[in-house]
Short mmCIF file of C-alpha atoms in Angstrom, two decimals:
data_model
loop_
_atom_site.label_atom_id
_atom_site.label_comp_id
_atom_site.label_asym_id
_atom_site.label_seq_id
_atom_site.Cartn_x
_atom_site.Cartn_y
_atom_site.Cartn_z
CA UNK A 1 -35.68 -17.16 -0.07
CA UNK A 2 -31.95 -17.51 0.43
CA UNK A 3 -31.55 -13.72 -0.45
CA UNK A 4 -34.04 -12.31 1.87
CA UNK A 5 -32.28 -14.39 4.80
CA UNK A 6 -29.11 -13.04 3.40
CA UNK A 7 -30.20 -9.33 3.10
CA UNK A 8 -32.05 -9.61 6.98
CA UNK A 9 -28.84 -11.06 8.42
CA UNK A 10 -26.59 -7.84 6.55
CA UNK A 11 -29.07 -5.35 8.06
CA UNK A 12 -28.87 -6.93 11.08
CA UNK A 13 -25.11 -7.34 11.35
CA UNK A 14 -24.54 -3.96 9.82
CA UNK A 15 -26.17 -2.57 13.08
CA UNK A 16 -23.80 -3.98 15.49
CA UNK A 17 -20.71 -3.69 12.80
CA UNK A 18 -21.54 0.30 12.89
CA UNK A 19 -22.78 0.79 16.22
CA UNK A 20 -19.92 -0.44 18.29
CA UNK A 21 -16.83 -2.47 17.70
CA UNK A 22 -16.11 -5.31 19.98
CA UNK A 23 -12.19 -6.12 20.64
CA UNK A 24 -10.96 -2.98 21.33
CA UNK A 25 -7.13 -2.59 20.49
CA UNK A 26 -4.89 -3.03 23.72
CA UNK A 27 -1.90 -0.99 22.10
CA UNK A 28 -1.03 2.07 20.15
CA UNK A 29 1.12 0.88 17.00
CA UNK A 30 3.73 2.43 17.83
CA UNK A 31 3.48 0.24 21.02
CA UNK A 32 3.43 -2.42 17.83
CA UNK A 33 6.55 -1.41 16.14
CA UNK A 34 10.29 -2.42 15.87
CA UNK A 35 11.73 -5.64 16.29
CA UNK A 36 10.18 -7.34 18.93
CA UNK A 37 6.54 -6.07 19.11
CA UNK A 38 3.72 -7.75 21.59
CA UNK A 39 1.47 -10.28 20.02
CA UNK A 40 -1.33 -10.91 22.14
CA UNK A 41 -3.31 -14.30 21.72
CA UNK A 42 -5.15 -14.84 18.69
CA UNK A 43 -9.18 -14.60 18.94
CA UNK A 44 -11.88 -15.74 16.67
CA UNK A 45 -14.88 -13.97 15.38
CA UNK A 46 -17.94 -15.24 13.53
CA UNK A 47 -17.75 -11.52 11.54
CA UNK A 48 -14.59 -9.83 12.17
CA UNK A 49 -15.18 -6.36 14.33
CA UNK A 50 -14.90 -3.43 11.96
CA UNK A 51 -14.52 0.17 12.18
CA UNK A 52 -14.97 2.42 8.87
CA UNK A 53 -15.03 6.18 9.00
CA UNK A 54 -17.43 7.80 6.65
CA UNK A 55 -16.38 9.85 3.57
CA UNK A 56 -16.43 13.41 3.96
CA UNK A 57 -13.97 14.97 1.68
CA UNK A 58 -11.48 17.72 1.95
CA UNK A 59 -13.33 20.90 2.87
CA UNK A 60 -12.60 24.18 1.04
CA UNK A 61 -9.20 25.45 2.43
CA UNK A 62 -8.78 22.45 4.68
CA UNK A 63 -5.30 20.21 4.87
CA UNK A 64 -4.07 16.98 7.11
CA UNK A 65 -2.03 18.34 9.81
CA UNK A 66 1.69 18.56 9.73
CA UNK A 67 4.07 17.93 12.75
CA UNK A 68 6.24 21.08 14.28
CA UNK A 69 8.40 22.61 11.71
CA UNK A 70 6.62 21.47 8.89
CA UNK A 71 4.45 23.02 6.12
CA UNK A 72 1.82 21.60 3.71
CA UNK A 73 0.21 22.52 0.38
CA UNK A 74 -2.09 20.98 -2.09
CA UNK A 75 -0.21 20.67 -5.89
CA UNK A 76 -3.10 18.68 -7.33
CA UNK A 77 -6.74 18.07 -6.89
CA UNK A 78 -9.59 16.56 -9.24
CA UNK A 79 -7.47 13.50 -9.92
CA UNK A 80 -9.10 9.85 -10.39
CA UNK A 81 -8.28 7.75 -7.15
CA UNK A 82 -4.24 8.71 -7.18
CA UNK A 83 -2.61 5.63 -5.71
CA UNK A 84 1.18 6.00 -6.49
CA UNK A 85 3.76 8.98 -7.40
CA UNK A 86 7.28 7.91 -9.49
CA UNK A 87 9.64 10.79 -9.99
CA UNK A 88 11.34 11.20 -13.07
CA UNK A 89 14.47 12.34 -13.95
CA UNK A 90 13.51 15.55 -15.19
CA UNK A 91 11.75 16.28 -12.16
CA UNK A 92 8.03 15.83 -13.79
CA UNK A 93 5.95 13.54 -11.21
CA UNK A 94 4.16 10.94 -12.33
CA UNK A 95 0.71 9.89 -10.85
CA UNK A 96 -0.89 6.75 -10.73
CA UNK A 97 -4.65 6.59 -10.78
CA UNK A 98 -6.16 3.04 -10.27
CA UNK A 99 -8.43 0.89 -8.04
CA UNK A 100 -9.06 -2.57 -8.16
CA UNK A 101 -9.99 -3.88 -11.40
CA UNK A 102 -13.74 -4.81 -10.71
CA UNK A 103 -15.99 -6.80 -7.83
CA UNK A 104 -14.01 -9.52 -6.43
CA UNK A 105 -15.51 -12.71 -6.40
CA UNK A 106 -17.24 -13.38 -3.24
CA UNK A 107 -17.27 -16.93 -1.56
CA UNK A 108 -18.49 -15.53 2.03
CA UNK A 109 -21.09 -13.74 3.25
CA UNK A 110 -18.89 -12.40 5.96
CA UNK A 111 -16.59 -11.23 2.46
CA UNK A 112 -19.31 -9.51 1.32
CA UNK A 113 -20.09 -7.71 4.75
CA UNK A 114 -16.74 -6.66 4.71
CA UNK A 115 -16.78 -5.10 1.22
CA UNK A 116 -19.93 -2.84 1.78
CA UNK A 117 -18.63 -1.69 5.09
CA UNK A 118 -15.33 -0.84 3.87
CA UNK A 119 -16.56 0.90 0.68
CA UNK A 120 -18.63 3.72 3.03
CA UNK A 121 -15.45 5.35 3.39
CA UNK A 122 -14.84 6.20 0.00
CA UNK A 123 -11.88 4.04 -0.42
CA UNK A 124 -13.84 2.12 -3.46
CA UNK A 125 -14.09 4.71 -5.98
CA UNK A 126 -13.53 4.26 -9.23
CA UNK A 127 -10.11 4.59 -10.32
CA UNK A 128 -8.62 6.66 -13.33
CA UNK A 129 -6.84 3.51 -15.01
CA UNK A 130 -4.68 6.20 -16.35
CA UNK A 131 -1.29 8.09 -15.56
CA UNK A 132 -0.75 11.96 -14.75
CA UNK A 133 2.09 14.04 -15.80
CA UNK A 134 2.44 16.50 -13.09
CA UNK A 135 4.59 19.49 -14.09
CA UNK A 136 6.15 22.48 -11.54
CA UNK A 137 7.30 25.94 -13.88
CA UNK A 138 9.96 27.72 -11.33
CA UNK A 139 8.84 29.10 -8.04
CA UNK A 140 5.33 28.96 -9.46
CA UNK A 141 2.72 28.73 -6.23
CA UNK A 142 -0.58 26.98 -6.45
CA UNK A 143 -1.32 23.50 -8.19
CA UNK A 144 1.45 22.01 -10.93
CA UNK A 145 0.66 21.79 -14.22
CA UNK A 146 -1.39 18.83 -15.11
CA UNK A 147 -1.20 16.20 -18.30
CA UNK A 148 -3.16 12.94 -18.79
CA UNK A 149 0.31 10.96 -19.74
CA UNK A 150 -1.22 7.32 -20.71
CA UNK A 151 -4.73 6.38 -20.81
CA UNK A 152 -6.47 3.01 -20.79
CA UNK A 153 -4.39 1.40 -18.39
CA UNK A 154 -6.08 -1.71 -16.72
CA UNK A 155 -5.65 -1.27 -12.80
CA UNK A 156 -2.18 0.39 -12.67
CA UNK A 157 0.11 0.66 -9.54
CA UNK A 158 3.78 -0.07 -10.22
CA UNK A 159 5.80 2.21 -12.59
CA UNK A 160 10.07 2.28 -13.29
CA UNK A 161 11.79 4.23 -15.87
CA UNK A 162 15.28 2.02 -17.29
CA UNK A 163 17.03 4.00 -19.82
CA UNK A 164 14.03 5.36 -22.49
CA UNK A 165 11.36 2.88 -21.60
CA UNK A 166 8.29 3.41 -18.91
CA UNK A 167 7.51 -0.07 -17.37
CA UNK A 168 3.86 -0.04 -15.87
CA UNK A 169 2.51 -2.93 -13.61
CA UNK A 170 -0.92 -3.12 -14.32
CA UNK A 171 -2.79 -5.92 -11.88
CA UNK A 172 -2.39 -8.92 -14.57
CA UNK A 173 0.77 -8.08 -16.64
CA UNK A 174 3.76 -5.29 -17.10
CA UNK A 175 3.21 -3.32 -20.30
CA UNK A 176 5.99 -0.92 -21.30
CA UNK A 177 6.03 2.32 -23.50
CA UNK A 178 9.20 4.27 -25.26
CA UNK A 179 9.76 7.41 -23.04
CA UNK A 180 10.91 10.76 -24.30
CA UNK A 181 12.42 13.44 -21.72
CA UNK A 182 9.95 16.30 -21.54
CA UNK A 183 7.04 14.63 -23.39
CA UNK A 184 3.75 15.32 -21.89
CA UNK A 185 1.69 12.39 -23.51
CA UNK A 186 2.65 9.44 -24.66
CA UNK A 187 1.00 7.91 -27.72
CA UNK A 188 2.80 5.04 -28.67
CA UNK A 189 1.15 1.46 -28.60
CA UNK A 190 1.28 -0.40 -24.99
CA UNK A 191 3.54 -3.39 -25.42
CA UNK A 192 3.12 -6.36 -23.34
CA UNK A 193 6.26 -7.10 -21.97
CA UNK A 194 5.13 -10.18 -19.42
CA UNK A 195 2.22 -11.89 -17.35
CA UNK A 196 1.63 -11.36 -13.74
CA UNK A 197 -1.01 -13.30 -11.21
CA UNK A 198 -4.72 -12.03 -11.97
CA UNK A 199 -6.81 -14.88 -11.54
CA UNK A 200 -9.35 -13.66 -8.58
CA UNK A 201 -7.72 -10.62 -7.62
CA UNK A 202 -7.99 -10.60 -4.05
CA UNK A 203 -4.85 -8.24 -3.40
CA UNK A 204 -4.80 -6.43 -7.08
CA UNK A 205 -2.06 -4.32 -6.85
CA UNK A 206 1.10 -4.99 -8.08
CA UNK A 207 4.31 -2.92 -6.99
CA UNK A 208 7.52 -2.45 -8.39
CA UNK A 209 10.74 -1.13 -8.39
CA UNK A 210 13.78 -1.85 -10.82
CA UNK A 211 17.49 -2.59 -9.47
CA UNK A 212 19.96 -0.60 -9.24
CA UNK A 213 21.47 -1.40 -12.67
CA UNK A 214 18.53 -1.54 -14.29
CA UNK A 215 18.70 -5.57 -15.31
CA UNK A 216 15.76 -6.52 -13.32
CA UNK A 217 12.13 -5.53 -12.19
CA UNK A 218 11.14 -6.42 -8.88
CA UNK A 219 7.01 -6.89 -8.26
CA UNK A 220 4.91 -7.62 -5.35
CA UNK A 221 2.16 -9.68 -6.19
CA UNK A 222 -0.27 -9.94 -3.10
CA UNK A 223 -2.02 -12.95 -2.06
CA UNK A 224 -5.45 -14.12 -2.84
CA UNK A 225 -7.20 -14.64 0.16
CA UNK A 226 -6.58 -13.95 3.57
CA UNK A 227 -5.52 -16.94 4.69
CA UNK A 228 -6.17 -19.25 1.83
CA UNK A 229 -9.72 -19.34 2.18
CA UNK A 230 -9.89 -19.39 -1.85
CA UNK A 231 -7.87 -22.19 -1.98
CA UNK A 232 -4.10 -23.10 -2.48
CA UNK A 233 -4.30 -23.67 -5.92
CA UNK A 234 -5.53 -19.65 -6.49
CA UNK A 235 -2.02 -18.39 -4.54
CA UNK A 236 0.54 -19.58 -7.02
CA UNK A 237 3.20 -16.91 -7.85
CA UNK A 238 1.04 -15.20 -4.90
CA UNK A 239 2.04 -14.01 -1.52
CA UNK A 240 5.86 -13.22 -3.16
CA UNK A 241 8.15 -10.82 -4.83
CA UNK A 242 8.67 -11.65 -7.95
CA UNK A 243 12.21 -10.98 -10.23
CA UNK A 244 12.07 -9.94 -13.70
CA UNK A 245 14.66 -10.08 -15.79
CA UNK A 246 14.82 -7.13 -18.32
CA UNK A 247 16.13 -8.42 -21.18
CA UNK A 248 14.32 -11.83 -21.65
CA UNK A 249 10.94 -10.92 -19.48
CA UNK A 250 11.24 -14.02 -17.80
CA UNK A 251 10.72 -14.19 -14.07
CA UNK A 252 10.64 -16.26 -10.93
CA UNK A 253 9.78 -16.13 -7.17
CA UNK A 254 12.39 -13.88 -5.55
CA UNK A 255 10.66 -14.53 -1.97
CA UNK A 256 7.94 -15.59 -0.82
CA UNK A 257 5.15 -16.10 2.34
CA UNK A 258 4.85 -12.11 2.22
CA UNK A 259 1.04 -11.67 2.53
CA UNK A 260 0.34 -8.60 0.18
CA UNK A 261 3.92 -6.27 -0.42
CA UNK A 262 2.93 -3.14 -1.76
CA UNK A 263 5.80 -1.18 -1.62
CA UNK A 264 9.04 -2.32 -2.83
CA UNK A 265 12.12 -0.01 -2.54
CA UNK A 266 15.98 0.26 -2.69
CA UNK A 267 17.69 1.41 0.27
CA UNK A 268 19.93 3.91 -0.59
CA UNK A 269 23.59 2.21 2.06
CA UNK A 270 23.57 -1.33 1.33
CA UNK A 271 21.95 -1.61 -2.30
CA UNK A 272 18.96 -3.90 -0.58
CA UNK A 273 15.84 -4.34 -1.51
CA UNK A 274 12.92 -3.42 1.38
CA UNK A 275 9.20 -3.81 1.15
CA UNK A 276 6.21 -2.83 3.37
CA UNK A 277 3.91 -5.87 3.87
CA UNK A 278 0.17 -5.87 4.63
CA UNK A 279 -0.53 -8.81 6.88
CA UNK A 280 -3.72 -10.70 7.93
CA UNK A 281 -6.85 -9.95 9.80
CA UNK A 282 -9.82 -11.35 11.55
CA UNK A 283 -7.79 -12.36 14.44
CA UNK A 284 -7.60 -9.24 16.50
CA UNK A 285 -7.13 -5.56 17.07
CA UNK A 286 -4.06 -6.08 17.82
CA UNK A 287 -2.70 -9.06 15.24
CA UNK A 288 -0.87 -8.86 13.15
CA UNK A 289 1.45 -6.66 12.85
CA UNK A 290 2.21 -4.74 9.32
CA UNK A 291 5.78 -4.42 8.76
CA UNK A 292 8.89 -3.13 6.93
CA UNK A 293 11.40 -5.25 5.73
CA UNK A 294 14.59 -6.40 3.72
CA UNK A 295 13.87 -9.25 1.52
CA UNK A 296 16.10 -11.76 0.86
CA UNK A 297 16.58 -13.72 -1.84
CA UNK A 298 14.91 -17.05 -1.38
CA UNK A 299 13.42 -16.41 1.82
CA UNK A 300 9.79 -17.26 3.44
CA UNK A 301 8.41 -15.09 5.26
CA UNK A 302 5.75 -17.05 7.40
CA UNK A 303 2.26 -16.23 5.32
CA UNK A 304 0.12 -18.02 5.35
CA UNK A 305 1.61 -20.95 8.32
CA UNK A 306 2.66 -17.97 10.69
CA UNK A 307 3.49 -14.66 11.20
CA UNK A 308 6.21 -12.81 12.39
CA UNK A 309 8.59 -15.84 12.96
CA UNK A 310 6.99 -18.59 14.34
CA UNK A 311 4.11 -17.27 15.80
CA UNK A 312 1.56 -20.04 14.52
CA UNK A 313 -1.92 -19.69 12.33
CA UNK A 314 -4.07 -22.35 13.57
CA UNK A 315 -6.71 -21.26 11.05
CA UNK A 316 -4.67 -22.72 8.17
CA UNK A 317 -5.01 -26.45 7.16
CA UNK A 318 -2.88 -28.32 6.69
CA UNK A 319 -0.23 -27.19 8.98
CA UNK A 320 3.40 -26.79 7.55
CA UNK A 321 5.83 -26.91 10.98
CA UNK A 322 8.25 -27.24 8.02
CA UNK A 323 8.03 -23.97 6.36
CA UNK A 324 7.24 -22.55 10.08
CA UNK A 325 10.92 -23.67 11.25
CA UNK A 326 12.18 -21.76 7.99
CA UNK A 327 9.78 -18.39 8.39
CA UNK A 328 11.91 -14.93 8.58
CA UNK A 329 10.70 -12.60 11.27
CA UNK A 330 10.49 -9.55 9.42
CA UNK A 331 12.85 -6.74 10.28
CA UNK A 332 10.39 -4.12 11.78
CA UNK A 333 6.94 -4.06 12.95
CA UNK A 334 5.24 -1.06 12.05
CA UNK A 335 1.72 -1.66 13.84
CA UNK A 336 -1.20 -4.13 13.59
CA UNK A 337 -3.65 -3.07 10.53
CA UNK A 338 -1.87 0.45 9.43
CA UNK A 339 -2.29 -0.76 5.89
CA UNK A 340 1.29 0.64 4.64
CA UNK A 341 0.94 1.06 1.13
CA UNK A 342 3.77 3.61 0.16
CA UNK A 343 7.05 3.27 0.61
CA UNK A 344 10.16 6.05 0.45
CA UNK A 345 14.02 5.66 1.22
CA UNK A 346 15.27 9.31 2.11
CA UNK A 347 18.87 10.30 2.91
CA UNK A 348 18.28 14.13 2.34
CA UNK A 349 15.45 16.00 1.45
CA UNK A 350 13.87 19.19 2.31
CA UNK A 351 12.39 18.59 5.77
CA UNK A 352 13.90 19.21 8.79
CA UNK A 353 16.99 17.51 10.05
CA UNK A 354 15.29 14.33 11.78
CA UNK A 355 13.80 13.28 8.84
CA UNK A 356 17.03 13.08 7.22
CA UNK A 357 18.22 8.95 6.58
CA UNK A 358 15.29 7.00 6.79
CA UNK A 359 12.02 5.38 5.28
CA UNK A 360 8.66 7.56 5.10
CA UNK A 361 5.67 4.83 5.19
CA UNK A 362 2.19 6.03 3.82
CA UNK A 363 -0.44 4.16 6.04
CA UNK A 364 -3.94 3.85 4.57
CA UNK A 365 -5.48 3.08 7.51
CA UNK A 366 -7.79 0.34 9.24
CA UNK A 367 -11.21 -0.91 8.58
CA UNK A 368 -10.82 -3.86 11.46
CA UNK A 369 -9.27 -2.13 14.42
CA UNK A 370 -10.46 0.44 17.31
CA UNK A 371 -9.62 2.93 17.63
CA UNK A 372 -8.41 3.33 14.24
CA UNK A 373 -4.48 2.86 13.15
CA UNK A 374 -3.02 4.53 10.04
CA UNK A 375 -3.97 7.32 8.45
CA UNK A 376 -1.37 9.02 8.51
CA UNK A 377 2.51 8.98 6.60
CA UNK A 378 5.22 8.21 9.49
CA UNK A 379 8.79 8.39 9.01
CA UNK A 380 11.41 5.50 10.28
CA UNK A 381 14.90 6.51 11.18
CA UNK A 382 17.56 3.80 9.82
CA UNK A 383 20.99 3.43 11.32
CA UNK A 384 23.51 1.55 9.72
CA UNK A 385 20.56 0.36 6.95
CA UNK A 386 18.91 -0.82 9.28
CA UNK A 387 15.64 0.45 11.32
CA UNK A 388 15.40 2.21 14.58
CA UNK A 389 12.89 3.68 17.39
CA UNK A 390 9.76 4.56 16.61
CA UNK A 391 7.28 5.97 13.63
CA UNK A 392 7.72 9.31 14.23
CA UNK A 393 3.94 10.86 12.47
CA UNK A 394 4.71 13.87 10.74
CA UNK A 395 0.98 14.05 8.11
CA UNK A 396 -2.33 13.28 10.40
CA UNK A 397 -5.57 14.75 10.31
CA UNK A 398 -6.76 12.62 7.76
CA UNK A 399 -9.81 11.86 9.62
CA UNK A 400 -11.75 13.75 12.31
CA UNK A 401 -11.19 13.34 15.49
CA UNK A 402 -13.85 11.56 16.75
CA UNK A 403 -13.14 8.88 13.84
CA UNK A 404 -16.36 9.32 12.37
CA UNK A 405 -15.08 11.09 8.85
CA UNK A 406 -12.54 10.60 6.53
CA UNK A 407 -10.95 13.40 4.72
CA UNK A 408 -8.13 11.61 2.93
CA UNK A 409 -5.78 8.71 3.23
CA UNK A 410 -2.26 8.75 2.35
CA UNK A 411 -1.07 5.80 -0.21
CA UNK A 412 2.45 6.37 -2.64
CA UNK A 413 4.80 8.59 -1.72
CA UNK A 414 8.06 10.51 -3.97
CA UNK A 415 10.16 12.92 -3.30
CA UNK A 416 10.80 15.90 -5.85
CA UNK A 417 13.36 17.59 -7.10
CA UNK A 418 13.40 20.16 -5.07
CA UNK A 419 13.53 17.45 -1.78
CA UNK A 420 10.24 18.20 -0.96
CA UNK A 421 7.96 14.55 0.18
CA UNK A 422 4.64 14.40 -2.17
CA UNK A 423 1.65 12.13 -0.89
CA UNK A 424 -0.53 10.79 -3.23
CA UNK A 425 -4.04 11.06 -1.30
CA UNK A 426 -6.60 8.33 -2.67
CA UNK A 427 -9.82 9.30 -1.23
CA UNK A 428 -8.89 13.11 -0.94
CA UNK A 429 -7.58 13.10 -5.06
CA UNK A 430 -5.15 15.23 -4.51
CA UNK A 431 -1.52 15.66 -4.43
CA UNK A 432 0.34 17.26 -0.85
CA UNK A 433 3.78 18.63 -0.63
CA UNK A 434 5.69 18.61 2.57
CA UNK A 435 8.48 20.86 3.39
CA UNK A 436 10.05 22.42 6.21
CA UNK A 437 8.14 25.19 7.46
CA UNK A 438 10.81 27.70 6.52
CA UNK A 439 13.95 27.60 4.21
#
C-alpha cells in the first residue's frame, strides 16, 4: 500500500517539479562571485525546487559556443561518461571515464525525487570505469588517436603521475600501476596502495593532485549527505582533504568542513594548494555559494555548521558555535549551484592574452536553481596568487537556450602540450579543444 502512496505522490510532485520551479534565483552568479558575495536569507522547502534540462545530445556538426577570439574542435567522441583529463609528460592525455559506483542508498523520498529528476538529463549514465590514452601525431586534424589505457577500474576520478608510477583514486581506495613513457596500455596488476571513505557514497568522487615534490597525494573526499542527514557517524574522513604520504601510504585530514572538493590543484606563484568546493542545497536559488579556494593546513571550512564564514545552518543539530567561530570564509565565491567540478591553474597557454595567469573552472551545472547556473567552463584572473573580478565565460552553449535541452556539460579540464585547454564533456562523451581563433 505504502508503494502505491509513494508512486501517486512522485507522479504528482513530478508535475509541479517539471512544470514550473518556485524560488526563482534573484542573482546571476557572477553577481555571486568574489569575496564578498550576497547571501540572501535561507528558505525551506518540503521538496527542494528543481530544474533539469532534458538530454539531447550533440547534433551532427554542432559545438558549445566559444567567446570572441576563440576557436573550438571536437578531438574525441564515443567515450564512456569522460569525467577528468591528466596530461602527461609526453604530451599523451589521459581520460577518465567513471560515474558513481551504483544506486545510492536512499533514506528520503524527497532523495529519491531528486535522483529521477536529475538523471533525465543524462548526467547518470553509465560510466566507462576505465582510462583513455588519447594520442595527437603532428599537425594531424580531426579526432586524436584513441587507446583503452586501464580497464576495470571501480569509479575512477583522481589520477597523478610521480616519477614511473600512475596513482588512480578510485571512489573507495588509490590503486597505483608502473608507468612506461609512450606505452599505450598498461597491463600490469592494480596494486592497492591505500583506503579511502566509501561507506554510502553520497559524494563518490575522489580528486587528487600530488605536491610539488612528489612526497604526498592530496584527495578530496566529499561528504555523505547534504547536511548530515545520514548521520555523523557516516562523515568520518568526509567533508575534507585528505594528505597522503607517498612513501608509507599513510594519511590524515589535511582540512576539513569542505562539503564535496572536487578539484584540487597547485597554483603555479606561491606553491599552494586550491580546490573548487561544491556546497549545499535545498535552501535556495541563491544559497550557497560554490567556491574556489586555498586550503590551509588544518583549517575548517564551515560544512556542515555554516557556510561561507559564519553564516549559520539552522538545519543542523546539534549546533557547534565552536567550530562556527573557527570556520574559514573561503577565498572566492564562484556562484550558488554551478557545480564546479574541474579545476586548471594557467600562466600561459594558447588562448588569447586575458586568459593568460589564472584558474579555468569547469561548471557542471544546476539541477536546483532557475534559471539554470553552470554549464559552462569560466576562467578566473589571479593577481598576486590570489583571485580577482569576475568569471569571465569563454565555453557556453551547452544547453539550448530556452533551458529545455542539454547538449553537454563541461567536468575536468588539462591543458596540452601545445597550450591548447581540453574539456572533458560528460554527457556530450567527447573531448573539446580550445584555442585562439588564429595563431
Amino acid at each position: 500500500m505504502h508503494k502505491i502512496v509513494l508512486r501517486r505522490a512522485l507522479v504528482l510532485v513530478f508535475g509541479v517539479i517539471l512544470g514550473g520551479c518556485s524560488g526563482k534565483a534573484s542573482y546571476q552568479p557572477a553577481q555571486q562571485s568574489g569575496d564578498a558575495p550576497p547571501l540572501p536569507a535561507a528558505r525551506n522547502f518540503l521538496v527542494p525546487p528543481m530544474q533539469v534540462p532534458r538530454y539531447a545530445g550533440w547534433k551532427q556538426g554542432q559545438t558549445p559556443k566559444v567567446a570572441p577570439g576563440l576557436r573550438i574542435e571536437k578531438i574525441a567522441s564515443g567515450l564512456l561518461h569522460p569525467r577528468q583529463l591528466y596530461t602527461l609528460p609526453n604530451g599523451d592525455i589521459l581520460v577518465v571515464e567513471s560515474n558513481g559506483p551504483g544506486a545510492e542508498p536512499v533514506t528520503t523520498p524527497k532523495q529519491l525525487i531528486a535522483n529521477k529528476v536529475k538523471n533525465l538529463s543524462g548526467k547518470g549514465a553509465k560510466g566507462g570505469n576505465r582510462i583513455t590514452l588519447l594520442r595527437h601525431h603532428g599537425n594531424a586534424g580531426g579526432e586524436w588517436e584513441k587507446h583503452v589505457f586501464i580497464e576495470h577500474l571501480h569509479s575512477p576520478f583522481g589520477v597523478a603521475l610521480i616519477g614511473d608510477t600512475l596513482y588512480v583514486a578510485n571512489t573507495d581506495a588509490i590503486v597505483k600501476f608502473p608507468y612506461v613513457t609512450g606505452e599505450t596500455r598498461i597491463t600490469a596488476p592494480r596494486v592497492e596502495f591505500t583506503d579511502l571513505p566509501a561507506t554510502i557514497n553520497h559524494h563518490w568522487t575522489k580528486a587528487m593532485v600530488a605536491s610539488p615534490d612528489g612526497s604526498k597525494l592530496y584527495v578530496g573526499v566529499g561528504s555523505n549527505s547534504n547536511i548530515t542527514e545520514n548521520g555523523l557517524d557516516q562523515e568520518y574522513r568526509r567533508a575534507a582533504v585528505l594528505e597522503v604520504d607517498v612513501a608509507s601510504a599513510g594519511s590524515r585530514i589535511y582540512a576539513s568542513g569542505l562539503r564535496n572538493p572536487t578539484g584540487l590543484q597547485i597554483e603555479p606563484h606561491a606553491g599552494k594548494l586550491w580546490a573548487i568546493v561544491n556546497e549545499r542545497d535545498e535552501i535556495g536559488a541563491d544559497l550557497v555559494p560554490d567556491y574556489l579556494t586555498s586550503v590551509r593546513e588544518g583549517g575548517f571550512y564551515g560544512w556542515p555548521y555554516s557556510y561561507f564564514g559564519q553564516h549559520v545552518d539552522n538545519r543542523v543539530m546539534p549546533q557547534r558555535p565552536d567550530l562556527v567561530a573557527k570556520a574559514i570564509k573561503p577565498d572566492y565565491a564562484l556562484g550558488s549551484h554551478v557545480a564546479a567540478l574541474g579545476l586548471l591553474f594557467s600562466d600561459t597557454n594558447a588562448l588569447p592574452q586575458q586568459y593568460q595567469h589564472g584558474a579555468f573552472v569547469g561548471e557542471h551545472g544546476s539541477w536546483d536553481r532557475s534559471p539554470l547556473s553552470g554549464y559552462a567552463v569560466v576562467h578566473v584572473a589571479f593577481v598576486d596568487g590570489k583571485p580577482t573580478g569576475v568569471p569571465e565565460p569563454l565555453v557556453t552553449g551547452f544547453h539550448s537556450d530556452d533551458e529545455s535541452q542539454l547538449y553537454g556539460a563541461p567536468v575536468g579540464l588539462a591543458q596540452d602540450k601545445d597550450g591548447a585547454l581540453l574539456i572533458a564533456d560528460d554527457v556530450g562523451d567527447a573531448i573539446w579543444r580550445v584555442t585562439a581563433a588564429s595563431p
